[in-house]
PDB file of C-alpha atoms and ligand atoms in Angstrom:
ATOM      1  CA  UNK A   1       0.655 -17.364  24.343  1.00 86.00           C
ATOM      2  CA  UNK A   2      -0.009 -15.272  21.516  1.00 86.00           C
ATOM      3  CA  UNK A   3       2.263 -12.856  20.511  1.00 91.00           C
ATOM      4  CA  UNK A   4       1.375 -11.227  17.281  1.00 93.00           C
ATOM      5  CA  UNK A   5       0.205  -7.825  17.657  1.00 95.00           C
ATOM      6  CA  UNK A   6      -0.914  -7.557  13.899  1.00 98.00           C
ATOM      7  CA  UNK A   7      -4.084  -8.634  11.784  1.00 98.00           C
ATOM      8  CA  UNK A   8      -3.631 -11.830   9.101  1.00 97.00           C
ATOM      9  CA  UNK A   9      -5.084  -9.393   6.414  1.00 97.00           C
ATOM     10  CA  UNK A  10      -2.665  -6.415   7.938  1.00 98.00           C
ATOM     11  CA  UNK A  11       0.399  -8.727   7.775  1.00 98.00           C
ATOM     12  CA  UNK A  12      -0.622  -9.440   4.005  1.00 98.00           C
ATOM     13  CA  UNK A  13      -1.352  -5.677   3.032  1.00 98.00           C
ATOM     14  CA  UNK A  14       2.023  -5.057   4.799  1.00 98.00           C
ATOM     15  CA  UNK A  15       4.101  -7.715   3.090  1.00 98.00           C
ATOM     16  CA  UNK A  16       2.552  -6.833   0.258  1.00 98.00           C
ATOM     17  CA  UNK A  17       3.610  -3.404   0.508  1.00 98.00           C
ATOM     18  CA  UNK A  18       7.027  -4.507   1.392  1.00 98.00           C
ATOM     19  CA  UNK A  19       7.187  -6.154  -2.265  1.00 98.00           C
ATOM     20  CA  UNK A  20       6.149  -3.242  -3.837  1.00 97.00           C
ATOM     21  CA  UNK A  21       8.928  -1.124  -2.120  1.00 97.00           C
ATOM     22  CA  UNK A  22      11.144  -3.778  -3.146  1.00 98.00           C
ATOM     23  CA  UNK A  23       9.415  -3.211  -6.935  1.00 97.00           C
ATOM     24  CA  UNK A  24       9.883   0.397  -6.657  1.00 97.00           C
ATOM     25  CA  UNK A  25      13.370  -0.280  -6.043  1.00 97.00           C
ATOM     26  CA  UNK A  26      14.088  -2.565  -9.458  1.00 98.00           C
ATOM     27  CA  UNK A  27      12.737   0.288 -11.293  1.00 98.00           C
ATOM     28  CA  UNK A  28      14.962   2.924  -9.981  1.00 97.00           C
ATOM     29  CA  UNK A  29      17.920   0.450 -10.724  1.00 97.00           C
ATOM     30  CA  UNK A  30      17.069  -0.113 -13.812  1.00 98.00           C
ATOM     31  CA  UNK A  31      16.132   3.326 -15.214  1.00 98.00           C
ATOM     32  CA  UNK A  32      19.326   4.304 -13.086  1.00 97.00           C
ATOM     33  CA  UNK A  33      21.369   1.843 -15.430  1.00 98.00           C
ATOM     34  CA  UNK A  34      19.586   3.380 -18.556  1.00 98.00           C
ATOM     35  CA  UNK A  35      20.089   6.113 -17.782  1.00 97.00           C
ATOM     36  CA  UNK A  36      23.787   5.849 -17.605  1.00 97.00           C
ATOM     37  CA  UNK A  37      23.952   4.405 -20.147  1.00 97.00           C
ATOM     38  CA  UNK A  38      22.180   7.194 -22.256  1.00 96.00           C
ATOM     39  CA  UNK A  39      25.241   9.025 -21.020  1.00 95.00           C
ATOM     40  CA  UNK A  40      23.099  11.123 -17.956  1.00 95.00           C
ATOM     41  CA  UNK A  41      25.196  10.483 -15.005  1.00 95.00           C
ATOM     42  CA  UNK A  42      23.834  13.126 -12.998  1.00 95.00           C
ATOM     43  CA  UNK A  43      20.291  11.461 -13.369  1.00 94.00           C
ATOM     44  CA  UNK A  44      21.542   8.231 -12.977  1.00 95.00           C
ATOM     45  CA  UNK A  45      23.277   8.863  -9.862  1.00 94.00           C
ATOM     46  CA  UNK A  46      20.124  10.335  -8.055  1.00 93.00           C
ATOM     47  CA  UNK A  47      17.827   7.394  -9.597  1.00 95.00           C
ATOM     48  CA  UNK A  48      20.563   5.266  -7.849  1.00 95.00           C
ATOM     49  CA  UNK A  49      20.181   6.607  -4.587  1.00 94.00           C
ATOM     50  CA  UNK A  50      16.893   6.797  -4.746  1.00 94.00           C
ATOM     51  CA  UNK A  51      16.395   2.792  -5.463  1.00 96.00           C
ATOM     52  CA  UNK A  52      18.867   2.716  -2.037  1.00 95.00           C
ATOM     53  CA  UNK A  53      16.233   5.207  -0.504  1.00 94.00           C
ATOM     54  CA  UNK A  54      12.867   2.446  -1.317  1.00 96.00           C
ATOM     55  CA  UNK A  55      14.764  -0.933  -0.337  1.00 96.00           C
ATOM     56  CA  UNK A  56      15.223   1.451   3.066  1.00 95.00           C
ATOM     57  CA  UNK A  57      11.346   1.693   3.041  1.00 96.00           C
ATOM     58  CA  UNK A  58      11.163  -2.090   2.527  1.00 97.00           C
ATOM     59  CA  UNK A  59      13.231  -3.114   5.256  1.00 96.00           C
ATOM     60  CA  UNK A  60      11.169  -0.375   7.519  1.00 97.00           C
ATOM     61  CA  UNK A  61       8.048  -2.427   7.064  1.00 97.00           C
ATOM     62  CA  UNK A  62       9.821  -5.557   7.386  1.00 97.00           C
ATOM     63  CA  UNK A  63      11.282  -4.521  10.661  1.00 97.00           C
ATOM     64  CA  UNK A  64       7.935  -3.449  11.794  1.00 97.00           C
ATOM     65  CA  UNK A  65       6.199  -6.743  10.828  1.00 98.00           C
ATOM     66  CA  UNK A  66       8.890  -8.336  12.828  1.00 97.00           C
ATOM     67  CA  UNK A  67       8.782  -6.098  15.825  1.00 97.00           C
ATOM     68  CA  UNK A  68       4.797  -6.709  16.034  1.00 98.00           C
ATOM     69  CA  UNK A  69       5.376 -10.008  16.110  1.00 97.00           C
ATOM     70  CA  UNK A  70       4.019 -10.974  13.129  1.00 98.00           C
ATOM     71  CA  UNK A  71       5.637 -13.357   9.993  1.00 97.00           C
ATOM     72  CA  UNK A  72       7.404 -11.733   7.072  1.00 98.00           C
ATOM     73  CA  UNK A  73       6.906 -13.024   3.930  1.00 98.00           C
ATOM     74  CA  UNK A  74       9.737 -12.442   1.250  1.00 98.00           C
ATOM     75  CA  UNK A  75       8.254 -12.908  -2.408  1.00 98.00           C
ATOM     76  CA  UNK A  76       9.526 -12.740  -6.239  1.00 98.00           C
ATOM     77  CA  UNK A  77       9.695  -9.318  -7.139  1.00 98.00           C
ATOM     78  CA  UNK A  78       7.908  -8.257 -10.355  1.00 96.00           C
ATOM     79  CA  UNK A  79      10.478  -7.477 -13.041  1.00 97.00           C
ATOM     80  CA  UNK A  80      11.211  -3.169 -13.614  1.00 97.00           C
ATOM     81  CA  UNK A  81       8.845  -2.425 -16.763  1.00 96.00           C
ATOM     82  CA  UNK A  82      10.892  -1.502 -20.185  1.00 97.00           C
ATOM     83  CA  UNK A  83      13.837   1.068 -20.898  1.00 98.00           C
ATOM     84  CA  UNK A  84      12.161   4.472 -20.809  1.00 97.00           C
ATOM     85  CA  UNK A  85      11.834   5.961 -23.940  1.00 96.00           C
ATOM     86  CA  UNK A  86      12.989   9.049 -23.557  1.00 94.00           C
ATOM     87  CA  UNK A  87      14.172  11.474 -20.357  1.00 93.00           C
ATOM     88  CA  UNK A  88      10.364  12.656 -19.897  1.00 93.00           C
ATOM     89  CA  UNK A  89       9.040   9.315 -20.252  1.00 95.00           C
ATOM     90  CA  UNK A  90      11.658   8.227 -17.878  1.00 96.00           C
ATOM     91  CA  UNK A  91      10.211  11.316 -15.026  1.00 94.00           C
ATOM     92  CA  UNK A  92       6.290  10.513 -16.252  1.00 95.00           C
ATOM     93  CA  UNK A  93       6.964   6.663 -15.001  1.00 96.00           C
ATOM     94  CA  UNK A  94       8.761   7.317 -12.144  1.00 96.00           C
ATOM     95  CA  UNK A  95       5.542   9.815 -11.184  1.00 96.00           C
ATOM     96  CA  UNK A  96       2.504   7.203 -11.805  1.00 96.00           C
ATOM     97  CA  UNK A  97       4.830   4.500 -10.090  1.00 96.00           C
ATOM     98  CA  UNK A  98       4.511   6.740  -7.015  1.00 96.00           C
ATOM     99  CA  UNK A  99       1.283   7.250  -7.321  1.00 96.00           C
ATOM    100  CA  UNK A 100       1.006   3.929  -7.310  1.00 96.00           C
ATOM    101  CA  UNK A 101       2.549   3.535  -4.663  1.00 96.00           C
ATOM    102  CA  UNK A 102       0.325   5.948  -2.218  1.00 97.00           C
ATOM    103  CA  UNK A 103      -2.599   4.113  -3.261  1.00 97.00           C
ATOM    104  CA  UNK A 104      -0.976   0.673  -1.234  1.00 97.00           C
ATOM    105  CA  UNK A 105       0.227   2.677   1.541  1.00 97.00           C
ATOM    106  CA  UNK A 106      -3.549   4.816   1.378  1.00 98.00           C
ATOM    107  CA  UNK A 107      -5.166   1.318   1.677  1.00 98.00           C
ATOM    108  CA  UNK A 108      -2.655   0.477   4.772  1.00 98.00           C
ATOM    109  CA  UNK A 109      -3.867   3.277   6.384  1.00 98.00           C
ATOM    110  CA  UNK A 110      -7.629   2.884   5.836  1.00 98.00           C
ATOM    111  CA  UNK A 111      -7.390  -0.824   6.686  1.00 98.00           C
ATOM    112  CA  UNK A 112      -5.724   0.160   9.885  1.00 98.00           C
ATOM    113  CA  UNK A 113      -8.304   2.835  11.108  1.00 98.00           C
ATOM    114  CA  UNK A 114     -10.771   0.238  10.485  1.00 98.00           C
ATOM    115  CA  UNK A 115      -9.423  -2.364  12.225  1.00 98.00           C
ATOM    116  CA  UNK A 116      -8.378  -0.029  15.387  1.00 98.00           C
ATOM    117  CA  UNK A 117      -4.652  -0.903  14.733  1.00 98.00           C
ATOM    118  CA  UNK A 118      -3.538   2.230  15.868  1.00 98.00           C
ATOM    119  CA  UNK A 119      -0.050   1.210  16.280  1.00 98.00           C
ATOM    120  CA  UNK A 120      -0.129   0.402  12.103  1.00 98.00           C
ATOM    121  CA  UNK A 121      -1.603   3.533  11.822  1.00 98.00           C
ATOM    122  CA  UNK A 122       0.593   5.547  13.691  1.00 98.00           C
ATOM    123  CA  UNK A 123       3.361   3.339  11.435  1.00 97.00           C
ATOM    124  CA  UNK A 124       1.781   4.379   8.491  1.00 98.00           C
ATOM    125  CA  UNK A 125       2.125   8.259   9.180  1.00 97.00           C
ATOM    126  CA  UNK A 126       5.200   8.273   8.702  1.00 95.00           C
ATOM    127  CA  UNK A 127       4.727   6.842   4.983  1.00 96.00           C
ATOM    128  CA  UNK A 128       2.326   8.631   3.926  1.00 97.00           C
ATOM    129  CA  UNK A 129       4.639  11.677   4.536  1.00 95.00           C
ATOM    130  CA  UNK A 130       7.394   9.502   2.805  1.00 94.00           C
ATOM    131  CA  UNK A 131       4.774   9.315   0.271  1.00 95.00           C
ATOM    132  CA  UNK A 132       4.047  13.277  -0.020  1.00 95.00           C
ATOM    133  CA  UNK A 133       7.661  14.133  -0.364  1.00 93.00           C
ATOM    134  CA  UNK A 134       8.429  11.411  -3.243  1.00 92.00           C
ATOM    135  CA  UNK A 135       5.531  12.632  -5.164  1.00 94.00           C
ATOM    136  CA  UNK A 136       6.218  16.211  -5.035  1.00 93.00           C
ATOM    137  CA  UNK A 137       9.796  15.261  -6.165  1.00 90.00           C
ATOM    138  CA  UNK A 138       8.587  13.831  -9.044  1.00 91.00           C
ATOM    139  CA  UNK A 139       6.022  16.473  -9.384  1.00 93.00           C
ATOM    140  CA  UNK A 140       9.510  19.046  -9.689  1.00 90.00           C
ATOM    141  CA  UNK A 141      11.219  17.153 -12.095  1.00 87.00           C
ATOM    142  CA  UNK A 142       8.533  17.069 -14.765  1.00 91.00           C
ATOM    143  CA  UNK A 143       8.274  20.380 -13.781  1.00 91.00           C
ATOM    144  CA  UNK A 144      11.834  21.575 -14.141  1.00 87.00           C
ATOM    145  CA  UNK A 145      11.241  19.294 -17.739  1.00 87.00           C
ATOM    146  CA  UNK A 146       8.319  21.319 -19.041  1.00 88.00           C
ATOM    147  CA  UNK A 147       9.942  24.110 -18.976  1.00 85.00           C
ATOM    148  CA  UNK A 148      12.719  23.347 -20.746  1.00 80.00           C
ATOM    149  CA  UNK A 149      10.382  21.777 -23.507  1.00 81.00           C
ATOM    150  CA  UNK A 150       9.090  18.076 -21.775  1.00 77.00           C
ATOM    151  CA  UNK A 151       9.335  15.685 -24.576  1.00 78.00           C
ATOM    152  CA  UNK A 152      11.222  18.061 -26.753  1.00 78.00           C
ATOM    153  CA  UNK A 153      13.609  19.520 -24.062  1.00 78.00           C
ATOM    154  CA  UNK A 154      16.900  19.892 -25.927  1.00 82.00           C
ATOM    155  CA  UNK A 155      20.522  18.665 -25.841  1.00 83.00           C
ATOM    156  CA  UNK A 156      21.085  21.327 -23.683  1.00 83.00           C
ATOM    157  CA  UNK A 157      18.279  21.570 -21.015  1.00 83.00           C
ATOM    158  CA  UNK A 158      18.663  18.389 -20.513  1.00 85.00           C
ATOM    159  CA  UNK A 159      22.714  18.803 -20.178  1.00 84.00           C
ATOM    160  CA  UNK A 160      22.163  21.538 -17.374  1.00 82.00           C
ATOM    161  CA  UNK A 161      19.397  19.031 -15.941  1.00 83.00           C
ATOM    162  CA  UNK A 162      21.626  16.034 -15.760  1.00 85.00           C
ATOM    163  CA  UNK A 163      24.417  18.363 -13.651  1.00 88.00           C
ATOM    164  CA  UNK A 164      21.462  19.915 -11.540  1.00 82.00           C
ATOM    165  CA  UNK A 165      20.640  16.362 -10.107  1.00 83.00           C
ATOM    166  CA  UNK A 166      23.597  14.923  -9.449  1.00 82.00           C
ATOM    167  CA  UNK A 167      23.925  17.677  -5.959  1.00 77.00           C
ATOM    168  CA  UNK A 168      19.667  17.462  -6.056  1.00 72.00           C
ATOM    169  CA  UNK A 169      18.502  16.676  -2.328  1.00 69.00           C
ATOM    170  CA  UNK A 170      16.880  13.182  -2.484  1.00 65.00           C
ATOM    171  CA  UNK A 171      14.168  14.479  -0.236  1.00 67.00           C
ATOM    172  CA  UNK A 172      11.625  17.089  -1.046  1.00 59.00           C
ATOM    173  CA  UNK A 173      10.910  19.955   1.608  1.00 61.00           C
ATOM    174  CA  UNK A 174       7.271  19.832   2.418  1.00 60.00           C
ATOM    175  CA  UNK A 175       5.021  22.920   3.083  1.00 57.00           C
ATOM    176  CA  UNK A 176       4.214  21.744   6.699  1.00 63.00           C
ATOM    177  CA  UNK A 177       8.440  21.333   7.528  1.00 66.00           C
ATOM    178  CA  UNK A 178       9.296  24.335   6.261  1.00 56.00           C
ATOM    179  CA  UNK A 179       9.725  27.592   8.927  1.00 56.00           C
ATOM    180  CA  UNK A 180      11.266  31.282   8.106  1.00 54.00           C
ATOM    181  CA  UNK A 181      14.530  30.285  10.071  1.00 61.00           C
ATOM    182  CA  UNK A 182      14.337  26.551   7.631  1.00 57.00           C
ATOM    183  CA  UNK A 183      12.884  27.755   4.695  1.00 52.00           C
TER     184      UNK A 183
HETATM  185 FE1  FEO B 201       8.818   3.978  -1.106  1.00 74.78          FE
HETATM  186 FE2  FEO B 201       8.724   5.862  -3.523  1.00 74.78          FE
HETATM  187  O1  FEO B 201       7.850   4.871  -2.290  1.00 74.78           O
END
């Protein structure tokens, strides 16, 4: 009998998800390590825990693929793109790599709907809020960057930056969570 709960082009969109998780990962590492070694420990620190946050993600698909039945497939992971440039640059690529990102998990979700998969949908809720949050951190930092000058933020800014996200919350608070006693 027939087990697997999942579509064969599901199971690919979701593996292939799980590789870019895995991607978005590398990158974090490796502007982490750049970043430390451009002497910004605060920023490296968070971009450190936040390539720990996306393998999470990656093994959350894989255990769903698993727990629908259905075959993981573990692939070569695309190598991180080149040392940032500069702080900015470093926030800018961080931003369109989540972007990115939503489009694979957008696709999940369409592709689910379509197919009646409502269990992959209902899966996929939960990233696309994943997805929200990561984006609107990004979103802050070039914010917080901007103002302190974006590509020309000085010595400085970027100082009191570097301290600021060492303690910074690896999760952004989203309109819909927040409530006047949780604000
Ligand atoms: Fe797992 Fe930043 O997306």
């Amino acid at each position: 009998m027939d087990t697997n709960r999942l579509s064969k082009t599901i199971t690919s969109a979701l593996n292939d998800q799980m590789t870019k998780e895995a991607h978005a990962s590398q990158i974090y590492l490796s502007f982490g390590a750049w970043a430390e070694s451009e002497g910004y420990g605060g920023i490296s620190n968070f971009l450190f825990r936040h390539a720990q946050e996306e393998r999470n993600h990656m093994m959350k698909i894989l255990e769903y693929i698993l727990k629908r039945g259905a075959k993981v497939k573990v692939t070569a992971i695309p190598a991180p793109p080149s040392d940032p440039r500069s702080i900015h640059d470093c926030f800018e690529k961080v931003f369109e790599h989540e972007v990115d990102n939503t489009k694979g998990i957008y696709k999940l979700v369409n592709m689910s709907h379509d197919e009646q998969d409502w269990a992959t949908w209902n899966f996929m809720q939960w990233m696309v809020k994943e997805q929200t949050e990561e984006e609107t951190l990004a979103m802050n930092l070039l914010d917080k960057l901007k103002i302190s000058g974006g590509e020309k933020a000085g010595s400085e800014s970027l100082y009191s930056l570097d301290r600021d996200l060492e303690s910074e919350p690896d999760d952004a608070k989203l309109a819909q969570d927040v409530t006047a006693d949780n604000p």
